[in-house]
Amino acid sequence: MARLDVTEVFHGISFPGHLHTQDSLQLALKFPFQDTDILIVSYPKSGTTWVQEVVSLISSKGDTHISENVPNWARSPWLEQYYCAAVLESSSSTPRVLTTHLPQHLLGPALHGSKAKVIYVSRNPKDVVVSFYHFHKMANFLPEAGSFPEFLNLFLEGKLSYGCWFDHVTGWTNQTATMNNLYHITYEELSQDPRGAIKRLSSFLQCPLVEDEVNSCVKQCSFSSMKHNKMVNYTLVPEAIMDHDKGSFMRKGKIGDWKNMFTEEQSQHFNSVFKSKMQGCTLEFVWDERDKEETRADKLSPLNNTKL
Ligand code: PPS
């Protein structure tokens, strides 16, 4: 299935036709979740692959065999992508780990009443848009990136593939009050306190780890380790689909890289759009690597107490 130039518009949101069909998207909305399922949910470029890796490692108690031998899309397929059903059929592993970029208003009904464990991953949106911009340059299944100012406007208008970041984050995180099987983890938390973040996630997944197992997870999911791991760095994807001469999937892996792309004016404009779209949202965001020293690990995530 190449369809590199095809875009599927589904409920007003654009999805790359290389990975999605109207049928696969429609099937996702009726996905029969099992109570034992683990679902990783994110807007693109928020740390999806990182959390996939952490969940694999936690589930295997720090054993790196799966991490080193099974591509991430085969161990935690995107449920809206066309190959998901085939992957699930050929795998007998429990719990099943699934991934999705779908917004809450579309996927919520399928999860209603389910005890599946849902992990929502978010990241500072300025870093998301920069990462997404660079990814558009190498991913031949996404539209042309255009200039950064053009791309930034499309992001702020919610017109990029996978829809609006603001709707995605507010839609899912608003559920934390009512869904006790939803856990919110942030890219920044994983970056600043990987050990603590892994321990908290393992406890949410009811898969407690001993110290050596935590050590192994921390090491294996570090940026340098994942950058060189073919099972997660997407170098297994053919050049025609992802052009690795134009960039790396594991690009920088940093907090605050947006400062290398945004002008002061763009940053001010972003802040004002952010303020109006996130009204009433209590999430706090880490905007800068320097916030690291000021941010205490115990202020980070679990559930509603989230500092982004
Ligand atoms: S996707 O396409 O939606 O699945 O992308 P996603 O995995 O959500 O995001 C890719 C960005 O996450 C960074 N990344 C990491 N950063 C730090 N440490 C680790 N271990 C790690 N793994 C992935 C990856 O480098 C992308 O961010 P940028 O800013 O582009 O480097």
Short mmCIF file of C-alpha atoms and ligand atoms in Angstrom, two decimals, residues 42-50 52 72 78 101 123 127 130-132 134-135 187 191 221-224 226 234 248-254 257, ligand 1:
data_model
loop_
_atom_site.label_atom_id
_atom_site.label_comp_id
_atom_site.label_asym_id
_atom_site.label_seq_id
_atom_site.Cartn_x
_atom_site.Cartn_y
_atom_site.Cartn_z
CA SER A 42 -1.02 11.05 21.59
CA TYR A 43 -0.98 13.89 19.13
CA PRO A 44 1.93 13.18 16.74
CA LYS A 45 5.44 14.13 17.90
CA SER A 46 4.53 14.14 21.58
CA GLY A 47 6.69 11.19 22.61
CA THR A 48 4.56 8.31 21.28
CA THR A 49 7.50 6.09 20.31
CA TRP A 50 9.22 6.78 23.61
CA GLN A 52 5.72 2.62 23.32
CA ASN A 72 7.40 -0.75 17.55
CA TRP A 78 -1.92 2.19 15.65
CA HIS A 101 -3.52 9.49 17.35
CA ARG A 123 4.42 17.57 25.04
CA ASP A 127 8.32 21.57 20.55
CA VAL A 130 8.96 22.02 15.40
CA SER A 131 9.36 18.24 15.55
CA PHE A 132 6.33 17.78 13.24
CA HIS A 134 11.04 18.46 10.47
CA PHE A 135 9.19 15.15 10.22
CA TYR A 187 7.45 14.12 27.33
CA SER A 191 13.04 13.70 29.95
CA CYS A 221 14.75 3.98 26.51
CA SER A 222 17.39 6.72 26.64
CA PHE A 223 17.56 8.90 23.53
CA SER A 224 20.99 7.58 22.53
CA MET A 226 16.64 4.53 20.92
CA TYR A 234 12.22 3.90 11.70
CA SER A 248 16.14 11.48 11.44
CA PHE A 249 13.02 10.29 13.20
CA MET A 250 15.07 10.42 16.43
CA ARG A 251 16.05 13.98 15.63
CA LYS A 252 17.15 15.90 18.76
CA GLY A 253 15.06 14.55 21.61
CA LYS A 254 15.26 17.82 23.55
CA ASP A 257 14.27 23.16 20.66
S1 PPS B 1 5.18 9.98 16.02
O1 PPS B 1 5.54 10.17 14.57
O2 PPS B 1 3.93 10.66 16.35
O3 PPS B 1 5.16 8.57 16.41
O4 PPS B 1 6.35 10.74 16.79
P1 PPS B 1 6.61 10.67 18.36
O5 PPS B 1 7.24 9.38 18.68
O6 PPS B 1 5.38 11.04 19.09
O7 PPS B 1 7.64 11.86 18.58
C1 PPS B 1 8.94 11.87 18.02
C2 PPS B 1 9.75 12.83 18.88
O8 PPS B 1 10.07 12.17 20.12
C3 PPS B 1 11.49 12.18 20.28
N1 PPS B 1 11.93 11.01 21.04
C4 PPS B 1 12.68 11.10 22.15
N2 PPS B 1 13.16 12.17 22.82
C5 PPS B 1 13.94 11.93 23.92
N3 PPS B 1 14.25 10.69 24.35
C6 PPS B 1 13.79 9.58 23.71
N4 PPS B 1 14.12 8.38 24.14
C7 PPS B 1 12.96 9.77 22.55
N5 PPS B 1 12.35 8.94 21.69
C8 PPS B 1 11.73 9.71 20.77
C9 PPS B 1 12.00 12.19 18.84
O9 PPS B 1 13.37 12.53 18.79
C10 PPS B 1 11.05 13.24 18.25
O10 PPS B 1 11.31 14.54 18.76
P2 PPS B 1 12.31 15.60 18.07
O11 PPS B 1 12.10 16.88 18.82
O12 PPS B 1 11.91 15.71 16.63
O13 PPS B 1 13.70 15.07 18.26
#
